[in-house]
Short mmCIF file of C-alpha atoms and ligand atoms in Angstrom, two decimals:
data_model
loop_
_atom_site.label_atom_id
_atom_site.label_comp_id
_atom_site.label_asym_id
_atom_site.label_seq_id
_atom_site.Cartn_x
_atom_site.Cartn_y
_atom_site.Cartn_z
CA UNK F 1 -2.03 -20.85 5.79
CA UNK F 2 -0.58 -22.58 2.74
CA UNK F 3 3.11 -22.82 2.08
CA UNK F 4 3.79 -21.68 -1.46
CA UNK F 5 4.92 -24.75 -3.42
CA UNK F 6 7.21 -22.48 -5.43
CA UNK F 7 8.92 -21.06 -2.34
CA UNK F 8 12.70 -21.12 -2.53
CA UNK F 9 14.21 -23.96 -0.49
CA UNK F 10 16.23 -21.68 1.76
CA UNK F 11 16.00 -21.34 5.52
CA UNK F 12 16.42 -17.57 5.10
CA UNK F 13 13.19 -17.18 3.13
CA UNK F 14 9.66 -18.39 3.85
CA UNK F 15 6.77 -17.27 1.67
CA UNK F 16 3.21 -17.92 2.84
CA UNK F 17 0.19 -17.54 0.62
CA UNK F 18 -2.70 -16.82 2.98
CA UNK F 19 -5.96 -18.28 1.79
CA UNK F 20 -8.64 -15.69 1.07
CA UNK F 21 -12.23 -16.43 0.14
CA UNK F 22 -11.91 -17.77 -3.41
CA UNK F 23 -14.78 -15.68 -4.70
CA UNK F 24 -14.07 -12.47 -2.79
CA UNK F 25 -13.06 -10.69 -6.00
CA UNK F 26 -16.24 -11.89 -7.74
CA UNK F 27 -18.41 -10.78 -4.81
CA UNK F 28 -16.73 -7.35 -4.60
CA UNK F 29 -17.06 -6.79 -8.37
CA UNK F 30 -20.73 -7.79 -8.30
CA UNK F 31 -21.44 -5.50 -5.33
CA UNK F 32 -19.40 -2.61 -6.76
CA UNK F 33 -20.81 -2.67 -10.30
CA UNK F 34 -24.43 -3.04 -9.20
CA UNK F 35 -24.11 -0.18 -6.67
CA UNK F 36 -25.06 3.45 -7.40
CA UNK F 37 -22.65 5.12 -8.00
CA UNK F 38 -20.50 2.26 -9.29
CA UNK F 39 -17.25 1.66 -7.38
CA UNK F 40 -14.50 -0.97 -7.10
CA UNK F 41 -11.98 -1.46 -4.24
CA UNK F 42 -8.44 -0.27 -5.14
CA UNK F 43 -6.79 -3.38 -3.68
CA UNK F 44 -7.70 -5.18 -6.93
CA UNK F 45 -5.33 -2.96 -8.96
CA UNK F 46 -2.42 -5.10 -7.84
CA UNK F 47 -2.39 -8.18 -10.06
CA UNK F 48 1.01 -8.95 -11.62
CA UNK F 49 0.72 -6.28 -14.33
CA UNK F 50 -0.90 -3.76 -11.96
CA UNK F 51 1.98 -4.14 -9.48
CA UNK F 52 4.47 -3.49 -12.29
CA UNK F 53 2.50 -0.48 -13.49
CA UNK F 54 2.51 0.87 -9.94
CA UNK F 55 6.30 0.50 -9.81
CA UNK F 56 6.45 2.47 -13.07
CA UNK F 57 4.20 5.17 -11.54
CA UNK F 58 6.72 5.51 -8.71
CA UNK F 59 9.37 6.46 -11.28
CA UNK F 60 7.28 9.10 -13.06
CA UNK F 61 8.40 12.73 -12.80
CA UNK F 62 4.88 13.79 -11.78
CA UNK F 63 4.54 11.24 -8.95
CA UNK F 64 6.50 13.15 -6.31
CA UNK F 65 5.46 10.90 -3.38
CA UNK F 66 8.07 8.17 -3.85
CA UNK F 67 10.97 10.58 -4.32
CA UNK F 68 9.90 12.72 -1.37
CA UNK F 69 9.66 9.71 0.92
CA UNK F 70 12.97 8.27 -0.33
CA UNK F 71 14.61 11.61 0.40
CA UNK F 72 13.37 11.52 4.01
CA UNK F 73 14.46 7.91 4.45
CA UNK F 74 17.83 8.51 2.80
CA UNK F 75 18.57 11.40 5.12
CA UNK F 76 17.02 10.28 8.37
CA UNK F 77 16.87 6.47 8.47
CA UNK F 78 19.63 6.30 11.07
CA UNK F 79 17.98 8.88 13.33
CA UNK F 80 14.65 7.10 12.96
CA UNK F 81 16.12 3.74 13.93
CA UNK F 82 18.10 5.35 16.74
CA UNK F 83 14.91 6.82 18.13
CA UNK F 84 13.17 3.43 18.33
CA UNK F 85 16.03 1.55 19.92
CA UNK F 86 16.61 -2.15 19.43
CA UNK F 87 17.58 -4.69 18.41
CA UNK F 88 14.46 -4.57 16.25
CA UNK F 89 12.75 -6.67 13.62
CA UNK F 90 11.00 -5.03 10.71
CA UNK F 91 7.38 -5.66 9.68
CA UNK F 92 6.36 -4.00 6.43
CA UNK F 93 2.75 -3.79 5.31
CA UNK F 94 2.48 -3.34 1.53
CA UNK F 95 6.15 -3.96 0.80
CA UNK F 96 5.93 -3.72 -3.04
CA UNK F 97 9.45 -3.65 -4.49
CA UNK F 98 10.85 -2.85 -0.98
CA UNK F 99 13.31 -0.40 -2.55
CA UNK F 100 12.80 2.41 -0.03
CA UNK F 101 12.88 -0.08 2.82
CA UNK F 102 16.56 -0.66 2.12
CA UNK F 103 17.39 2.61 3.86
CA UNK F 104 15.87 1.18 7.04
CA UNK F 105 17.46 -2.24 6.57
CA UNK F 106 20.88 -0.58 6.14
CA UNK F 107 20.37 1.54 9.25
CA UNK F 108 19.25 -1.47 11.29
CA UNK F 109 22.15 -3.63 10.14
CA UNK F 110 24.57 -0.93 11.22
CA UNK F 111 23.29 -1.29 14.77
CA UNK F 112 22.59 -5.01 15.04
CA UNK F 113 24.20 -8.13 13.53
CA UNK F 114 20.99 -9.77 12.26
CA UNK F 115 17.61 -8.77 10.99
CA UNK F 116 14.28 -10.55 10.59
CA UNK F 117 12.20 -8.79 7.93
CA UNK F 118 8.50 -9.69 7.78
CA UNK F 119 6.88 -8.49 4.58
CA UNK F 120 3.21 -8.41 3.61
CA UNK F 121 1.91 -7.70 0.11
CA UNK F 122 -1.21 -8.61 -1.80
CA UNK F 123 0.84 -9.55 -4.87
CA UNK F 124 2.68 -12.90 -4.64
CA UNK F 125 4.77 -11.94 -7.70
CA UNK F 126 5.96 -8.72 -6.00
CA UNK F 127 6.88 -10.63 -2.84
CA UNK F 128 8.76 -13.24 -4.79
CA UNK F 129 10.74 -10.66 -6.81
CA UNK F 130 11.40 -8.30 -3.89
CA UNK F 131 12.48 -11.02 -1.46
CA UNK F 132 14.87 -12.60 -3.96
CA UNK F 133 16.43 -9.22 -4.73
CA UNK F 134 16.79 -8.45 -1.01
CA UNK F 135 18.51 -11.78 -0.39
CA UNK F 136 20.91 -11.05 -3.24
CA UNK F 137 21.88 -7.75 -1.60
CA UNK F 138 21.63 -8.93 2.04
CA UNK F 139 22.44 -12.67 2.01
CA UNK F 140 22.09 -12.91 5.80
CA UNK F 141 18.67 -11.32 6.05
CA UNK F 142 15.90 -13.59 7.37
CA UNK F 143 12.65 -13.00 5.48
CA UNK F 144 9.13 -14.15 6.22
CA UNK F 145 6.72 -13.06 3.50
CA UNK F 146 2.92 -13.12 3.53
CA UNK F 147 0.93 -12.84 0.29
CA UNK F 148 -2.37 -11.49 1.61
CA UNK F 149 -4.39 -8.35 2.17
CA UNK F 150 -3.40 -6.36 5.26
CA UNK F 151 -6.20 -7.48 7.55
CA UNK F 152 -5.77 -11.17 6.73
CA UNK F 153 -2.01 -10.96 7.29
CA UNK F 154 -2.32 -8.98 10.53
CA UNK F 155 -4.89 -11.45 11.88
CA UNK F 156 -2.50 -14.30 11.04
CA UNK F 157 0.42 -12.49 12.67
CA UNK F 158 -1.61 -11.72 15.80
CA UNK F 159 -2.72 -15.35 16.06
CA UNK F 160 0.65 -16.85 15.24
CA UNK F 161 2.19 -15.87 18.58
CA UNK F 162 5.22 -14.81 16.55
CA UNK F 163 7.99 -14.79 19.05
CA UNK F 164 10.25 -11.78 18.81
CA UNK F 165 13.09 -14.10 19.78
CA UNK F 166 16.21 -11.95 20.03
CA UNK F 167 14.46 -8.74 19.09
CA UNK F 168 13.50 -6.23 21.74
CA UNK F 169 11.39 -4.15 19.39
CA UNK F 170 9.21 -4.51 16.34
CA UNK F 171 9.21 -1.65 13.85
CA UNK F 172 6.12 -1.73 11.65
CA UNK F 173 6.35 0.27 8.42
CA UNK F 174 3.55 1.54 6.24
CA UNK F 175 5.12 3.58 3.48
CA UNK F 176 4.09 5.42 0.36
CA UNK F 177 0.97 7.01 1.85
CA UNK F 178 -0.85 3.69 1.46
CA UNK F 179 -2.90 4.91 4.42
CA UNK F 180 -4.40 7.47 2.02
CA UNK F 181 -6.22 4.73 0.11
CA UNK F 182 -8.39 4.02 3.18
CA UNK F 183 -11.28 6.12 4.42
CA UNK F 184 -11.31 7.36 8.03
CA UNK F 185 -13.08 4.29 9.36
CA UNK F 186 -10.87 1.79 7.52
CA UNK F 187 -7.61 3.56 8.40
CA UNK F 188 -8.55 3.43 12.07
CA UNK F 189 -9.49 -0.26 11.89
CA UNK F 190 -6.19 -0.90 10.10
CA UNK F 191 -4.02 0.99 12.61
CA UNK F 192 -5.77 -0.77 15.50
CA UNK F 193 -5.00 -4.11 13.82
CA UNK F 194 -1.34 -3.05 13.50
CA UNK F 195 -1.34 -1.95 17.13
CA UNK F 196 -2.53 -5.43 18.18
CA UNK F 197 0.61 -7.08 16.79
CA UNK F 198 2.87 -4.58 18.61
CA UNK F 199 3.98 -4.27 22.23
CA UNK F 200 4.09 -1.01 24.16
CA UNK F 201 7.22 0.86 23.02
CA UNK F 202 7.24 -0.71 19.54
CA UNK F 203 7.06 1.69 16.61
CA UNK F 204 5.01 2.34 13.51
CA UNK F 205 6.65 4.37 10.74
CA UNK F 206 3.87 5.96 8.74
CA UNK F 207 4.45 7.76 5.45
CA UNK F 208 1.61 10.17 4.65
CA UNK F 209 1.13 12.55 1.75
CA UNK F 210 0.18 16.11 2.69
CA UNK F 211 -2.58 18.38 1.42
CA UNK F 212 -1.44 20.61 -1.40
CA UNK F 213 -2.47 22.49 -4.54
CA UNK F 214 -4.49 20.69 -7.21
CA UNK F 215 -1.94 21.64 -9.87
CA UNK F 216 0.62 19.38 -8.17
CA UNK F 217 -1.85 16.63 -7.24
CA UNK F 218 -3.66 16.14 -10.53
CA UNK F 219 -0.59 15.46 -12.73
CA UNK F 220 0.63 12.99 -10.08
CA UNK F 221 -2.55 10.96 -10.75
CA UNK F 222 -2.91 11.76 -14.45
CA UNK F 223 0.62 11.68 -15.88
CA UNK F 224 1.58 12.69 -19.41
CA UNK F 225 2.78 9.19 -20.37
CA UNK F 226 -0.54 7.62 -19.43
CA UNK F 227 0.93 5.09 -16.99
CA UNK F 228 -1.65 5.90 -14.29
CA UNK F 229 -4.40 5.61 -16.92
CA UNK F 230 -3.10 2.12 -17.79
CA UNK F 231 -2.93 1.24 -14.06
CA UNK F 232 -6.58 2.27 -13.64
CA UNK F 233 -7.84 0.61 -16.86
CA UNK F 234 -5.98 -2.62 -16.02
CA UNK F 235 -8.69 -3.25 -13.42
CA UNK F 236 -11.10 -3.85 -16.33
CA UNK F 237 -8.53 -6.09 -18.04
CA UNK F 238 -8.35 -8.12 -14.82
CA UNK F 239 -12.15 -8.41 -14.66
CA UNK F 240 -12.21 -9.58 -18.30
CA UNK F 241 -9.57 -12.22 -17.59
CA UNK F 242 -10.73 -13.50 -14.21
CA UNK F 243 -14.49 -13.06 -14.44
CA UNK F 244 -15.14 -13.58 -18.14
CA UNK F 245 -15.91 -9.91 -18.69
CA UNK F 246 -16.24 -8.31 -22.10
CA UNK F 247 -15.25 -4.75 -21.22
CA UNK F 248 -14.02 -2.92 -24.33
CA UNK F 249 -11.12 -1.06 -22.67
CA UNK F 250 -11.10 1.62 -25.39
CA UNK F 251 -14.64 2.57 -24.41
CA UNK F 252 -13.46 3.77 -20.97
CA UNK F 253 -11.27 6.74 -20.01
CA UNK F 254 -9.16 7.44 -16.96
CA UNK F 255 -10.10 10.49 -14.87
CA UNK F 256 -8.40 11.97 -11.79
CA UNK F 257 -10.08 14.76 -9.81
CA UNK F 258 -9.17 16.55 -6.60
CA UNK F 259 -12.15 16.56 -4.26
CA UNK F 260 -10.95 19.38 -2.04
CA UNK F 261 -13.91 19.23 0.36
CA UNK F 262 -13.19 15.57 1.10
CA UNK F 263 -9.39 16.13 1.03
CA UNK F 264 -8.72 13.42 -1.54
CA UNK F 265 -7.72 12.70 -5.12
CA UNK F 266 -10.29 10.42 -6.72
CA UNK F 267 -9.71 8.11 -9.67
CA UNK F 268 -12.59 7.08 -11.91
CA UNK F 269 -13.14 5.11 -15.10
CA UNK F 270 -15.52 7.00 -17.34
CA UNK F 271 -17.76 5.28 -19.86
CA UNK F 272 -17.21 6.99 -23.23
CA UNK F 273 -20.58 5.84 -24.58
CA UNK F 274 -23.83 4.16 -23.53
CA UNK F 275 -22.92 0.46 -23.35
CA UNK F 276 -23.72 -2.91 -21.80
CA UNK F 277 -20.93 -5.14 -20.47
CA UNK F 278 -21.32 -8.86 -19.78
CA UNK F 279 -19.61 -10.70 -16.92
CA UNK F 280 -19.92 -14.41 -17.73
CA UNK F 281 -18.64 -15.77 -14.42
CA UNK F 282 -21.18 -13.64 -12.54
CA UNK F 283 -24.03 -14.24 -14.97
CA UNK F 284 -24.46 -10.49 -14.98
CA UNK F 285 -24.92 -7.64 -17.44
CA UNK F 286 -24.05 -4.10 -16.44
CA UNK F 287 -25.27 -1.05 -18.32
CA UNK F 288 -23.42 2.25 -18.45
CA UNK F 289 -24.73 5.63 -19.51
CA UNK F 290 -22.35 7.87 -21.46
CA UNK F 291 -20.19 9.70 -18.91
CA UNK F 292 -21.12 7.35 -16.04
CA UNK F 293 -18.12 6.45 -13.89
CA UNK F 294 -16.72 3.62 -11.80
CA UNK F 295 -15.03 5.14 -8.76
CA UNK F 296 -11.85 3.08 -8.38
CA UNK F 297 -9.68 4.86 -5.78
CA UNK F 298 -9.50 7.57 -3.15
CA UNK F 299 -6.13 8.93 -2.18
CA UNK F 300 -6.56 11.04 0.94
CA UNK F 301 -4.12 13.86 1.69
CA UNK F 302 -3.43 14.78 5.31
CA UNK F 303 -2.52 17.68 7.59
CA UNK F 304 -0.65 17.42 10.89
CA UNK F 305 -3.82 17.58 13.01
CA UNK F 306 -5.47 14.72 11.12
CA UNK F 307 -2.37 12.56 11.54
CA UNK F 308 -2.15 13.31 15.27
CA UNK F 309 -5.84 12.44 15.66
CA UNK F 310 -5.36 9.18 13.74
CA UNK F 311 -2.52 8.16 16.09
CA UNK F 312 -4.49 9.21 19.13
CA UNK F 313 -7.54 7.16 18.15
CA UNK F 314 -5.62 3.95 17.56
CA UNK F 315 -3.25 3.42 20.51
CA UNK F 316 -0.21 5.35 19.29
CA UNK F 317 1.61 8.50 20.38
CA UNK F 318 3.26 10.67 17.70
CA UNK F 319 6.91 10.92 18.64
CA UNK F 320 8.51 12.69 15.67
CA UNK F 321 7.81 13.85 12.13
CA UNK F 322 10.20 14.42 9.24
CA UNK F 323 9.48 16.15 5.92
CA UNK F 324 11.09 16.24 2.50
CA UNK F 325 12.69 19.52 1.41
CA UNK F 326 9.55 20.75 -0.33
CA UNK F 327 7.34 19.76 2.62
CA UNK F 328 5.11 17.72 0.36
CA UNK F 329 5.28 14.50 2.32
CA UNK F 330 5.45 13.62 6.01
CA UNK F 331 7.13 10.68 7.64
CA UNK F 332 5.81 9.92 11.11
CA UNK F 333 7.29 7.92 13.94
CA UNK F 334 4.41 6.66 16.10
CA UNK F 335 5.01 4.69 19.29
CA UNK F 336 2.61 2.06 20.64
CA UNK F 337 1.26 3.12 24.03
CA UNK F 338 -0.91 1.52 26.72
CA UNK F 339 -4.57 1.83 25.79
C1 AVI S 1 -0.50 2.97 -3.31
N1 AVI S 1 -1.08 4.29 -3.20
C2 AVI S 1 -0.57 5.03 -2.05
C3 AVI S 1 -1.02 5.09 -4.45
C4 AVI S 1 -1.62 6.50 -4.23
O1 AVI S 1 -0.90 7.45 -4.47
O2 AVI S 1 -2.76 6.59 -3.79
C5 AVI S 1 -1.75 4.38 -5.57
C6 AVI S 1 -1.81 5.19 -6.83
N2 AVI S 1 -2.88 5.46 -7.51
C7 AVI S 1 -2.58 6.19 -8.55
N3 AVI S 1 -1.29 6.44 -8.53
C8 AVI S 1 -0.77 5.80 -7.47
#
């Protein structure tokens, strides 16, 4: 674990950059672009620009998820916190801008004098910006931030023997339906890893988008302004920059489809023409047929039975569920149980 040399010199904030295999991105790009069909892991969307584009997506009229979840949190944060009991510390996986989290921080600080907020995000720039903004609004908050992917951060947290100190409970939060970007196997491995850093009685707050009509889903992933298209295409920009790629971005198009049988929205990058792309750092050339796609993301949509099964399989009991007014999004309080 490396302390970030740029970390602010304040006892209230510690930012840790967790070392990941230096060439993991290169290895994943090589594997993904030489596979049939071609695919890339969505975690690589979130470089500095990608994280900002995702924040912009969250403000789009078509992207109902963020507003729906904020509505639930705005209305029920106190009841949610009440249900868990405390005093509690907060552990957020995929904190992003941490805007919605403020509802929970406010509710916790109404019940307890202090709060330790542990935040994990793959983007160091997002962590830096979000933690500074939080400290401006809540000068007494104690923040420990981890720049890492979820599994690396959870392994570090499990091994760090993090003492809860004055906190009776840990509340883990996984918002925004981030769980939807994992397939069934990965989401179970992830929830089990979360469960390992919790004690019996601790809570996991899980935001999950619900199954719905394609005419609501597709615009959410293919907005009129083209922000989601830019978010998707930025993956090629990142490959060009970091791996010496020569992708001509204009020769690829964004596509979002609802795969109803699989219960997920899929994002693809479609080659507009037959073409060959070089990747200098990988000493690799990739050919594309016209219309061939790179599958860049799955966004699974859930029903109540699937969510209950997920909790059941991973050492949690579902205690309560809240919905937004339009019942588009579900917010689930899961409690860690003996396994
Ligand atoms: C982060 N994640 C839950 C978003 C989603 O809805 O799957 C990522 C995203 N992709 C396109 N738009 C937003």
